[in-house]
Structure formats: C-alpha cells, structure tokens
Tab-separated table of C-alpha atoms and ligand atoms in Angstrom:
chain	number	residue	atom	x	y	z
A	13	UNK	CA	27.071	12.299	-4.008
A	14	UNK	CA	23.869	13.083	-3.460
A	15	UNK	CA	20.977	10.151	-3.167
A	16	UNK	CA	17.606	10.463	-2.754
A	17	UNK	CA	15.310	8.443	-0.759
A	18	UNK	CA	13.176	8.270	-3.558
A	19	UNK	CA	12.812	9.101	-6.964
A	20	UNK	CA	9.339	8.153	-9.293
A	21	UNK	CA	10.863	6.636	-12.397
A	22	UNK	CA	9.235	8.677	-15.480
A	23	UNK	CA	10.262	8.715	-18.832
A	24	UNK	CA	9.139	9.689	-22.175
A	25	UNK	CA	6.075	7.205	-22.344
A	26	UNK	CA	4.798	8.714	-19.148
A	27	UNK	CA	4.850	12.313	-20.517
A	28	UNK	CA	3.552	11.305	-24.499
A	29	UNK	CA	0.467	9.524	-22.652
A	30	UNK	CA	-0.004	12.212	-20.283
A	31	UNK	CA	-0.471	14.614	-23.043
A	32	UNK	CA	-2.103	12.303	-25.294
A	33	UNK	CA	-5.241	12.844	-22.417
A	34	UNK	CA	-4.503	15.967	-22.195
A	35	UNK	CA	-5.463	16.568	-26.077
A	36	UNK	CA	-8.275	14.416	-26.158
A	37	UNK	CA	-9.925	16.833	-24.509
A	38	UNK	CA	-11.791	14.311	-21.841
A	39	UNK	CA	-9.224	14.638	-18.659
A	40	UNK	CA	-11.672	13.764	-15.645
A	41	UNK	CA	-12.741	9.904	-15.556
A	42	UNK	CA	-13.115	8.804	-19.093
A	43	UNK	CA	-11.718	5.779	-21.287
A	44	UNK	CA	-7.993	6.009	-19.672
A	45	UNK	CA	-9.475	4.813	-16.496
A	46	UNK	CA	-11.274	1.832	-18.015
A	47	UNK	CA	-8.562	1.286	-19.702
A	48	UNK	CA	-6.363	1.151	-16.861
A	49	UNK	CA	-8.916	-0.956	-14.970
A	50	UNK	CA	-8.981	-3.446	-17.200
A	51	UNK	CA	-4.977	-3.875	-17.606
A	52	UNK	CA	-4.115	-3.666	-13.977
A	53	UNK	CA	-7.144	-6.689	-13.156
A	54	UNK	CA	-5.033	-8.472	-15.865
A	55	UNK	CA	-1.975	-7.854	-14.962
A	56	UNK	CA	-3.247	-9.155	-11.462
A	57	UNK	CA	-5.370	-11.735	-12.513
A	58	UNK	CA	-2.040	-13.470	-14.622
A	59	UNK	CA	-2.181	-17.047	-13.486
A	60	UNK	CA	-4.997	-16.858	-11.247
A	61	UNK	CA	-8.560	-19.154	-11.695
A	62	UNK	CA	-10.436	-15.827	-10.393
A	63	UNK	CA	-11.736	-13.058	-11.922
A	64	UNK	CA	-11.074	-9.839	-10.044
A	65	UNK	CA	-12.107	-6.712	-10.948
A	66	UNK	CA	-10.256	-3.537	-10.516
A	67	UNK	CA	-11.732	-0.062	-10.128
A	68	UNK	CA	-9.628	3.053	-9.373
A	69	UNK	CA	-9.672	6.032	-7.246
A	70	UNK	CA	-7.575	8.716	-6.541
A	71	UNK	CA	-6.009	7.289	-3.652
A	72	UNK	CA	-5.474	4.348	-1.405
A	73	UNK	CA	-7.273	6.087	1.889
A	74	UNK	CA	-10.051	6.696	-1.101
A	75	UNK	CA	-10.112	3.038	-1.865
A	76	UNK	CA	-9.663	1.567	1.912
A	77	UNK	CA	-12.612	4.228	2.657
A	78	UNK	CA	-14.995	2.669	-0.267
A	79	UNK	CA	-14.231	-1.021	0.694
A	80	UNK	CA	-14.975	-0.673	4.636
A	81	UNK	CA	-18.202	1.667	3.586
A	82	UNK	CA	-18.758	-1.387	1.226
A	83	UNK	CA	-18.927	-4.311	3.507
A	84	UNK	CA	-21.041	-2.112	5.862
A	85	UNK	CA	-18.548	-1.196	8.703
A	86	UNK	CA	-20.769	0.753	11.451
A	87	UNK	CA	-20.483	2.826	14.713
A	88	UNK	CA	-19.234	0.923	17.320
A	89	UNK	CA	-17.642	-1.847	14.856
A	90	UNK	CA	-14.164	-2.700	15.552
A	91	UNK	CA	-11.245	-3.499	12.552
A	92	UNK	CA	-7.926	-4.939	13.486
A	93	UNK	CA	-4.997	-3.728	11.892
A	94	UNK	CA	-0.965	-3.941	12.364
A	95	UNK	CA	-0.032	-0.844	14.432
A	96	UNK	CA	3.164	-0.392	11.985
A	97	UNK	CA	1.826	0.989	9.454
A	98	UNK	CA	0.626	4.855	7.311
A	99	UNK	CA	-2.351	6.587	9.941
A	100	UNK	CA	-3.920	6.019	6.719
A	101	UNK	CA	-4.997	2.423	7.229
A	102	UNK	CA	-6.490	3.556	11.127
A	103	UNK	CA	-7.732	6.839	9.893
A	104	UNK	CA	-10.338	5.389	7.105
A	105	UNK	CA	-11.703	3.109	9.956
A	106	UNK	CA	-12.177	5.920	12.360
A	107	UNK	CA	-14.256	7.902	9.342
A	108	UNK	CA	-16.990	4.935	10.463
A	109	UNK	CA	-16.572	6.032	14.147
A	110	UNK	CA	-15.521	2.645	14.319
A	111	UNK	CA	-12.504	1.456	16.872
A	112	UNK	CA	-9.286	0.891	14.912
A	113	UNK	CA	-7.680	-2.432	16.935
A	114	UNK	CA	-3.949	-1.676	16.817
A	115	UNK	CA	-1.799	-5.198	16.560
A	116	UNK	CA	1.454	-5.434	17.838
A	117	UNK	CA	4.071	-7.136	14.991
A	118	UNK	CA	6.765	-9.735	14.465
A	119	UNK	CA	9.857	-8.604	14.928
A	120	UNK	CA	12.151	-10.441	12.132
A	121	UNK	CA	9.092	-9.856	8.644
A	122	UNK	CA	7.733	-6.020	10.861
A	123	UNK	CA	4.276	-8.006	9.609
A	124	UNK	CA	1.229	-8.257	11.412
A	125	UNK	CA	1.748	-10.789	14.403
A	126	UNK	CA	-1.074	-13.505	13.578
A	127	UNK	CA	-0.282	-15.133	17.198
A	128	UNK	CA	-1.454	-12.035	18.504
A	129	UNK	CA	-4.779	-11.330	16.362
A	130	UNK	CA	-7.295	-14.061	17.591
A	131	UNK	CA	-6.916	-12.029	21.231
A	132	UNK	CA	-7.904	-8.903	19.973
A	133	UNK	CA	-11.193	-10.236	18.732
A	134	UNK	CA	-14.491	-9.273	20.488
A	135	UNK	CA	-18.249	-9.603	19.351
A	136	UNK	CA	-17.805	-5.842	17.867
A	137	UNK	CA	-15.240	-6.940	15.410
A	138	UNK	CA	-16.045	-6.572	11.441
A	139	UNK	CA	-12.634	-6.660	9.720
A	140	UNK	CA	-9.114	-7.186	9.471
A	141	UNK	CA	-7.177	-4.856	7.588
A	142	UNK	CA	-3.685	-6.539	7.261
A	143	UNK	CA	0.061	-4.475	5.861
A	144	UNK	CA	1.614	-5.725	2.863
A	145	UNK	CA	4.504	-4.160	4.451
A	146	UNK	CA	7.461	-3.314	2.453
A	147	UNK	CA	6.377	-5.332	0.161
A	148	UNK	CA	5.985	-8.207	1.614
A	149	UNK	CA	2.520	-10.326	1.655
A	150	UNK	CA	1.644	-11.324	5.110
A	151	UNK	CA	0.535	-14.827	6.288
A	152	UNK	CA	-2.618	-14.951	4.527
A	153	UNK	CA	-3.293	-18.595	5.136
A	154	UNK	CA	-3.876	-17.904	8.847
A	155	UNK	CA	-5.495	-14.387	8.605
A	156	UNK	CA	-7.949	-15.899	6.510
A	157	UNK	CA	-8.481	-19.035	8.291
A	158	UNK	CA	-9.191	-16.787	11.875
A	159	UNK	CA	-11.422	-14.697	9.498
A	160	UNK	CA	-13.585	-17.645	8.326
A	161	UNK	CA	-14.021	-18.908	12.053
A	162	UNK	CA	-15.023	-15.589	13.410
A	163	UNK	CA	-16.921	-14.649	9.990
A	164	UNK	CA	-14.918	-11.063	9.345
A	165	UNK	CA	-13.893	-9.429	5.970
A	166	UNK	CA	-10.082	-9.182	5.161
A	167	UNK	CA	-9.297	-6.195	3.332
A	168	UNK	CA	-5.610	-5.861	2.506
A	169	UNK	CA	-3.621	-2.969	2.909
A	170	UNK	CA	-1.718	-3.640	-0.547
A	171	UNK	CA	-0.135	-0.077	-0.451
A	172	UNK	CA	3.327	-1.535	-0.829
A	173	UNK	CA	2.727	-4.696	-2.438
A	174	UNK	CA	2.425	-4.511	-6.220
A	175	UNK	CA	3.663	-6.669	-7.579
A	176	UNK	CA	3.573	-9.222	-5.117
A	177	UNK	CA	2.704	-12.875	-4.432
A	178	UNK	CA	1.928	-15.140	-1.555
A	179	UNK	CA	2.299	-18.860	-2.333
A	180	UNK	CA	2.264	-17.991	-6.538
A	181	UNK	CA	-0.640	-16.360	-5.797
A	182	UNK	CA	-0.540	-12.423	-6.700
A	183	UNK	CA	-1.415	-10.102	-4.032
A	184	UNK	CA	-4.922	-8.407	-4.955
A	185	UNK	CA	-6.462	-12.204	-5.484
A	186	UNK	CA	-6.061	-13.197	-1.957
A	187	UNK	CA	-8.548	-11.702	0.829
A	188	UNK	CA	-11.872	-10.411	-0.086
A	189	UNK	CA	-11.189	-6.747	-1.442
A	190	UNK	CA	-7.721	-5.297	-1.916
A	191	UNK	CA	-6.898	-1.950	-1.456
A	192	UNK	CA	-3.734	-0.204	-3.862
A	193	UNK	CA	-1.547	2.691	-3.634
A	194	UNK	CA	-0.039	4.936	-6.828
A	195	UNK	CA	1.098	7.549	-4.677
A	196	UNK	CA	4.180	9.490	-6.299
A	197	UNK	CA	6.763	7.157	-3.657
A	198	UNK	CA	4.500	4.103	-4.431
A	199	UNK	CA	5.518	1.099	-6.953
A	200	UNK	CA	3.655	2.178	-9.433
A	201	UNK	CA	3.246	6.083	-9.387
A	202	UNK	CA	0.327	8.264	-10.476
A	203	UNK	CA	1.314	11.123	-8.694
A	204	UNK	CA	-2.049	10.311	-6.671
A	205	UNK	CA	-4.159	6.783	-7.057
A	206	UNK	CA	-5.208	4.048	-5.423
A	207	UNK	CA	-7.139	0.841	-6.969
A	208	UNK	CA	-9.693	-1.747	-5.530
A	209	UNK	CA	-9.588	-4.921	-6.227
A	210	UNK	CA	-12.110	-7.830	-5.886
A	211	UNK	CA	-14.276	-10.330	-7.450
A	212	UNK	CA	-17.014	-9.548	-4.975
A	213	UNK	CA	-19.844	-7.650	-7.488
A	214	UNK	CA	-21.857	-6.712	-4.598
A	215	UNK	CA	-18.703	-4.890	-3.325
A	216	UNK	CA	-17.705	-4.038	-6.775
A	217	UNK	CA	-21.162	-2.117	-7.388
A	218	UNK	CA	-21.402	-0.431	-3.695
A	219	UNK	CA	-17.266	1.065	-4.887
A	220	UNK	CA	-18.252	2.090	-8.023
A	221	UNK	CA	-21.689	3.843	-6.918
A	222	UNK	CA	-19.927	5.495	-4.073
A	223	UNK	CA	-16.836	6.821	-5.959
A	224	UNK	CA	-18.541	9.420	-7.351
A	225	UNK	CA	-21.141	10.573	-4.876
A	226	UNK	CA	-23.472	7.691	-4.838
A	227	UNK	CA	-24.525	8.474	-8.335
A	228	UNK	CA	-26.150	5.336	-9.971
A	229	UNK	CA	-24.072	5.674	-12.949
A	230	UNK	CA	-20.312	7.580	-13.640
A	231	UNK	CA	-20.274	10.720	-15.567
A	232	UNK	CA	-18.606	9.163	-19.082
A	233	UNK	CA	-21.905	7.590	-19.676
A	234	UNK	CA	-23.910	10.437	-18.695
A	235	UNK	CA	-21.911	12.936	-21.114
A	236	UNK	CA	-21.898	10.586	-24.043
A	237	UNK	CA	-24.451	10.777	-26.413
A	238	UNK	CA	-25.862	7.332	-25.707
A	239	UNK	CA	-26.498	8.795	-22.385
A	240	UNK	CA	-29.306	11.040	-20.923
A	241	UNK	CA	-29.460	13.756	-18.384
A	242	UNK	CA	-31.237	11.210	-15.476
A	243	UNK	CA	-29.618	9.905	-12.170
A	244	UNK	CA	-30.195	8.601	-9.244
A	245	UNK	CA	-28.246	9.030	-5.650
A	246	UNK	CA	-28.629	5.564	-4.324
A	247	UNK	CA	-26.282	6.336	-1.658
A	248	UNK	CA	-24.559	8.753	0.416
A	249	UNK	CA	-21.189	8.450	-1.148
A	250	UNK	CA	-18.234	10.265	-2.018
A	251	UNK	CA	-15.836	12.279	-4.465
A	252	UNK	CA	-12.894	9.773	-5.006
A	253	UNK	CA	-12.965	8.842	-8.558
A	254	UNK	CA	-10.031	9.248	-10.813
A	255	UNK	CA	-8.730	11.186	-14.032
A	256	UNK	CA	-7.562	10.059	-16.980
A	257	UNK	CA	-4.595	12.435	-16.627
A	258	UNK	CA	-3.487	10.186	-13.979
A	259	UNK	CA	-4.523	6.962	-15.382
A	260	UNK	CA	-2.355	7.771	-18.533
A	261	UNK	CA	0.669	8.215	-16.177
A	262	UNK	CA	-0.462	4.786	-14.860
A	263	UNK	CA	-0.352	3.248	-17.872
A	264	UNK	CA	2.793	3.725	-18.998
A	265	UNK	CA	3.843	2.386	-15.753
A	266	UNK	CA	2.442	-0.578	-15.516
A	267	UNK	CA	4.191	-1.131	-19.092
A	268	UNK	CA	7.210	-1.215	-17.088
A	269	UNK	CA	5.709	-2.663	-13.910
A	270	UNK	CA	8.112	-5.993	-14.101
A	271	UNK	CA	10.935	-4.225	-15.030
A	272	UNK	CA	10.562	-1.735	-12.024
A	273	UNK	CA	10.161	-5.023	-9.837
A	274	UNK	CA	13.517	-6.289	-11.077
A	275	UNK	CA	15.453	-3.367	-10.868
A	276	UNK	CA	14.286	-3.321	-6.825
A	277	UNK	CA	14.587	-6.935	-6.345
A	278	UNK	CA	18.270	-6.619	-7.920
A	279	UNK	CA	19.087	-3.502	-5.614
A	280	UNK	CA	17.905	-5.862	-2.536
A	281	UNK	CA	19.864	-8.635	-3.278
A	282	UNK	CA	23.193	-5.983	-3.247
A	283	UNK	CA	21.964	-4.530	-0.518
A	284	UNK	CA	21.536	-8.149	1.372
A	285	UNK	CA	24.946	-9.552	-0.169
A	286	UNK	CA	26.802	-6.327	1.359
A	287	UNK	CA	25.408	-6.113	4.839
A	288	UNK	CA	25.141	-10.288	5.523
A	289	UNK	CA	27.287	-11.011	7.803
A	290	UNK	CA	27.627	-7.505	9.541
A	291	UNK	CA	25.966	-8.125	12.849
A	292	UNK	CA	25.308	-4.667	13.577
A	293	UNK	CA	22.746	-4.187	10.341
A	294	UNK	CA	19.702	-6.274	10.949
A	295	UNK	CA	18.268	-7.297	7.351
A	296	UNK	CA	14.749	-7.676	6.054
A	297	UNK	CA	13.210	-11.263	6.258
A	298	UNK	CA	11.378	-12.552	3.248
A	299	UNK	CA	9.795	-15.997	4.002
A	300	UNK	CA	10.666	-18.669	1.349
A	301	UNK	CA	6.678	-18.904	-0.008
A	302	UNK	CA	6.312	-15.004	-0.922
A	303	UNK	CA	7.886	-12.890	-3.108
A	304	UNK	CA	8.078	-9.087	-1.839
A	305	UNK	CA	7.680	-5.966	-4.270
A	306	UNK	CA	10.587	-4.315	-2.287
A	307	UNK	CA	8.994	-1.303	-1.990
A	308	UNK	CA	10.990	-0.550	1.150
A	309	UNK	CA	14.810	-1.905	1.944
A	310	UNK	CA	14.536	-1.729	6.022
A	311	UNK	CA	17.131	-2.226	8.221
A	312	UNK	CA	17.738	-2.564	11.790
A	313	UNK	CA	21.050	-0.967	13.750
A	314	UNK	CA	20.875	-0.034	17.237
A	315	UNK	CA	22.273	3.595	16.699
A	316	UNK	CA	19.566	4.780	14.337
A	317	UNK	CA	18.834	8.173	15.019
A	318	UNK	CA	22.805	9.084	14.871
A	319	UNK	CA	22.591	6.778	11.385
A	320	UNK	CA	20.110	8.873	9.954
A	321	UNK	CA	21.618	12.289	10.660
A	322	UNK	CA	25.452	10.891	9.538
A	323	UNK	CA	23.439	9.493	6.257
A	324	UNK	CA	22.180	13.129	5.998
A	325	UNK	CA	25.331	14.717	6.579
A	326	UNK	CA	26.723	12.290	3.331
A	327	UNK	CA	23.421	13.242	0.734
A	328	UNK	CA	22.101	9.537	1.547
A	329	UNK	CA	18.091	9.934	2.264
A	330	UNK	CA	16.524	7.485	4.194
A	331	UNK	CA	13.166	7.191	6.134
A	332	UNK	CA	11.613	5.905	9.075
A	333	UNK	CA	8.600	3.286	8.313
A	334	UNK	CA	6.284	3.758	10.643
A	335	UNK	CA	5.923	5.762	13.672
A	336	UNK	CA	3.778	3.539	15.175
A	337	UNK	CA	-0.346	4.424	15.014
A	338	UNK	CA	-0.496	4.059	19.042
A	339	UNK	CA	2.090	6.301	19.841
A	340	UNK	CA	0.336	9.169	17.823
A	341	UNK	CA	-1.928	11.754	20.204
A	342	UNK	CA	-4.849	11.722	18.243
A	343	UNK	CA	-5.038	7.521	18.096
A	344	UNK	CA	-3.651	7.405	21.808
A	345	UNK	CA	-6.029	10.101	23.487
A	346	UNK	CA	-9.078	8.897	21.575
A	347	UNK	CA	-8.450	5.075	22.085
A	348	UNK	CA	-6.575	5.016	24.813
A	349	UNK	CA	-3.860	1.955	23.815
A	350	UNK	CA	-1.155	1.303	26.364
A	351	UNK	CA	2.364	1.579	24.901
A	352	UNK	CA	3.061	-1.592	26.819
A	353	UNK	CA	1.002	-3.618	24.418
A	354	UNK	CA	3.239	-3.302	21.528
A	355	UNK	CA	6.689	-4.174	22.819
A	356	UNK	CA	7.821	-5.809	19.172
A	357	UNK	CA	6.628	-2.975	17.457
A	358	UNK	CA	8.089	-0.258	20.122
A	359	UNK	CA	11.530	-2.112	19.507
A	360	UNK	CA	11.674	-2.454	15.736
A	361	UNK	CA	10.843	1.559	15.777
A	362	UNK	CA	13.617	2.574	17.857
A	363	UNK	CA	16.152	0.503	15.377
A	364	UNK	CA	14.523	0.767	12.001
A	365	UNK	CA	14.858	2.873	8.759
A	366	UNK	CA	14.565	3.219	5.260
A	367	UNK	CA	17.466	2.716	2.587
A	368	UNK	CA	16.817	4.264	-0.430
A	369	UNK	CA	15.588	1.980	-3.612
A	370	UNK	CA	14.114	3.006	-6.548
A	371	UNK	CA	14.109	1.591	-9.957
A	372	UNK	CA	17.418	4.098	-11.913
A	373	UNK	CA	19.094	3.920	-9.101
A	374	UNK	CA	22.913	3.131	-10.369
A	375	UNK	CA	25.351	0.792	-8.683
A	376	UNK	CA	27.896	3.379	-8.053
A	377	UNK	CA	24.883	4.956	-5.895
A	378	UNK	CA	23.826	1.810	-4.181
A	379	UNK	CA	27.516	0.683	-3.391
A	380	UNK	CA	27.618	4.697	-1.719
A	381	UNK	CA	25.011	3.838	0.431
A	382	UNK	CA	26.485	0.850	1.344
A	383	UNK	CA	30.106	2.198	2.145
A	384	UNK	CA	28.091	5.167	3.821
A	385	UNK	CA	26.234	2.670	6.360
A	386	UNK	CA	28.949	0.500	6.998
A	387	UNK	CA	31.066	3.479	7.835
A	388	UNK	CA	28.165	5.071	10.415
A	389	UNK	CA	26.546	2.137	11.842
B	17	LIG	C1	0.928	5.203	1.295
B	17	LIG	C2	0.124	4.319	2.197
B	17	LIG	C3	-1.268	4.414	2.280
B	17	LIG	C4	-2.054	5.556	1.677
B	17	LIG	O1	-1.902	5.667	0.330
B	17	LIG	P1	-2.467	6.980	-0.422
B	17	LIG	O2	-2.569	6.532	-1.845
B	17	LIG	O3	-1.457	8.053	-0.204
B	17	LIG	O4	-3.783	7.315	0.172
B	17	LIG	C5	-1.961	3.471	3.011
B	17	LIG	N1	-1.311	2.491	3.666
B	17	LIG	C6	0.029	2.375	3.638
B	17	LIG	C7	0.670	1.248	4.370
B	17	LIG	C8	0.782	3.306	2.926
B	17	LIG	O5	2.128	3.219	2.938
C-alpha cells in the first residue's frame, strides 16, 4: 500500500468553478474573491454576536505580514510567538526588523506555554502571535487577559485551525486579527491563500490598502466602468492580493468545509481508539472546552527517527511538525536564543511526527497505518 502524508481533496466542483473563472475572462482579483470573503466571514461569524470581516491574500505569511504592518509593528519592537511552529510565523516579524520572542511549549497540547509568556515580556513588546497548532485553539482566555494588562495585539496564527472553536467560540472571532492558511496541505486548499480576519476597520482598511501596493482602491473598481483611471498610494504596501482562479477553488471547498472536518475528526478518533492504551505512542491532547480542526494527527514514540524511515520503507508518509524556529541558523545566529531555554519544545521534537489524515482517506488505509506503527514503534 502506498499512503500519502497528504492528499488535497478535489473533486468535480473544484475543477467546474475553476473554469467557470477561467471563462469569465476576469482571473486576477475580481467578484470570486468578494465572494469568497463574504462566505468564509459567514461561515466564521455562525453563532457569533461579532461581525468580522474577512479579506484574502495569497498566502498566510501575506496575511500575518499585512496584520503586523497593520497594527504598526516597528524596528526594535518585539512579538512573542511559540517556537514550534512554520519559520513563517518568525519570518513576517523579522520583515519589521523586529525581534521574534521564541516561547518554549507545553508538552502534553505542543501549544504555546502561557506560564511561560508573561516572562518574556519587556517594554519593547507589541504582539503576541499565538499557534493554532494542529488544530487546536490555544488558551485564549489567558493570552488575552496578559495582552490586556500589558496593552499588546494578539494576532493568531490560525494556519491549522479552520474550522475550529475555543469555548463555542470559532477561531477567527477570538483575538484581534486572525491570520488563515489555504495552502495546498492546509484545511481548506487553494493551492496558495491565506485570509484575514477581524472586526477591527482601522485594521481592515490598512489590509486592504496594503494588499495591493498601498493603492487607495483595488483594481476591480478601477477597471469597471463605474470606475476612473485616478489613484492614490497612501502607503508603502505590497503585492499580496488574490485571484479569482484561486478563490473559485476556495469556494467549492468551503462547500465541503464541515464535511472535510468530519472526515478528520472521524480518522482521529480511530487513530486515538487504536493507539490508547499502547504506552509507547504518546497521543494528542485536546482540552475538553475546544474543538481541534485536526489538521495534524501527532504522536509521540521515543524511537522516531527509526519510525519514520520503517514507515517509509512500508509507503506510510508522515512528517515532522516543527523543527523548532531556535534551532534554525538564520533565527539562532541573528537572535542568539540558547537551546537551553526550550527544554519542552527540544523534547517533544526529538519524539514527534506526523500521521497522515486527510479527508478520502479509507479505513483500510488508516487501519495500515495503524498496524504499520504498532509493528515499528
Ligand atoms: C503553513 C503555515 C504558515 C504559512 O502559510 P502559507 O499560506 O504557506 O504562507 C504559517 N504558519 C503555520 C503554523 C503554518 O503551518
């Protein structure tokens, strides 16, 4: 058998809207992006007394980028941020020349450690930037409460997370901007795309503007007869907006957003029901008051590195999420963090990895990589 450790679930309805904008003949940012806007802030904004706004880009470093440059992260600033996690979420801060603040985490959720965060605060510090990892929403209640005190911005890493809720309330509500991913491996897959979300409009304008290169208003309404040739650059900003190529891919899945959700939650709970019990897999913690989008299935075993290469050997793919940001050269050389300030996250490395899950996937396959595990662990 051969398994991958991921495969983007597209059908049909992906490829009919895909070539529907295609034959419109618009395929940069057009009506497919509003359009897609407007569903995902609903689809977020299900149950919720706020009204969030979504705007997307064509990535999530694209949309982490605009909502730092939005809440006016300078020089010299300082963000905090778990150190398991993509380079992406320390890479936009360094853009700033701004200090990324590396975190260490908790061993049993691999979340953010908020006993650990208050310490890292100085006067130069501007934002935390918590990891949705796996899925999983971190403990907002206490992340935002140290935010209040110290007055910072929380801008959630939500690369992982959709759907997902913290207390019933849907990730994307919670802090003050939220950052997405639709990256092909992502829960919801554009090939590339990342969304904003917020009910901030100062922060909603400052994304918008600086999307598309600090122009005061986006090229649809320029090009439409309504429209006249006049702008204004209000601001240095950037090229990140999206297509409606990929927004029509990201429609049709978030038609079948919930149904992704379930088929991940469902291989989870085999997953869990198989390996409980075994003491040499450590499982994933969810806490009771969240409910993870399970875009990850991590485990722990103590002889990982011969795991992965007998999972290899047996056409099971698997992954390793992350290699911590302070053991990279760039981070380490340039920031100079001390290996010996992360000893949770230093552990869970050495034992974690990837199983594969991905909405498709058939219980003959899951049960393989169970047998397959159980047999190499
Ligand atoms: C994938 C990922 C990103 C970056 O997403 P892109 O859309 O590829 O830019 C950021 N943070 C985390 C935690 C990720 O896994």
């Amino acid at each position: 058998m051969h398994i991958p450790f991921h495969k983007a679930y597209i059908t049909d309805e992906e490829i009919n809207l895909v070539v529907d904008a295609l034959r419109s003949g618009w395929i940069t940012m057009g009506p497919k992006v509003m359009e897609f806007e407007k569903k995902f802030a609903d689809f977020i904004n299900k149950g919720s007394s706020k009204q969030i706004k979504a705007l997307l880009v064509n990535s999530c470093t694209a949309a982490l980028h605009l909502a730092l440059k939005s809440i006016g992260l300078k020089a010299g600033d300082e963000v905090i941020l778990p150190t398991n996690t993509f380079i992406a979420t320390a890479e936009v801060v360094t853009y700033f020349n701004a200090k990324p603040v590396m975190c260490d985490i908790d061993y049993d959720t691999m979340l953010m450690d908020v006993n650990k965060l208050e310490a890292l605060i100085t006067d130069k510090t501007k934002a935390i930037i918590p990891v949705h990892f796996a899925g999983q929403p971190c403990d907002m209640d206490e992340i935002l409460d140290i935010a209040r005190r110290y007055n910072l911005k929380v801008i959630e890493d939500a690369a992982h997370s959709f759907p997902a809720f913290y207390k019933d309330k849907a990730v994307g509500t919670i802090g003050d901007i939220t950052c997405f991913s639709f990256y092909a491996t992502k829960t919801l897959a554009m090939g590339e795309g990342g969304a904003i979300t917020t009910d901030n409009e100062e922060y909603l304008k400052s994304i918008k503007i600086n999307r598309l290169h600090g122009i005061n208003r986006d090229a649809w309404d320029r090009y439409t007869m309504k429209g006249s040739w006049y702008y204004e650059v209000v601001d240095n900003g950037l090229k990140y907006n999206s297509t409606d190529i990929n927004a029509a891919l990201g429609l049709a899945q978030l038609n079948k957003a919930e149904w992704m959700m379930k088929e991940r939650e469902k291989i989870a709970k085999m997953y869990i029901d198989a390996f409980k019990g075994d003491e040499r897999i450590g499982l994933p913690v969810v806490k009771d008051d969240r409910i993870s989008a399970w875009h990850l299935f991590v485990i722990k075993v103590k002889n990982r590195n011969h795991l992965i290469e007998k999972l290899k050997e047996v056409g099971v793919g698997t992954s390793v999420h992350f290699i911590p940001v302070h053991k990279h050269p760039y981070y380490r050389n340039n920031f100079g963090y001390n290996d010996s300030d992360y000893p949770v996250a230093n552990r869970v490395f050495e034992l974690s990895l990837s199983l594969p899950i991905w909405p498709g996937m058939k219980d003959e396959e899951v049960e393989y990589v169970v047998d397959m595990v159980k047999r190499y662990a």
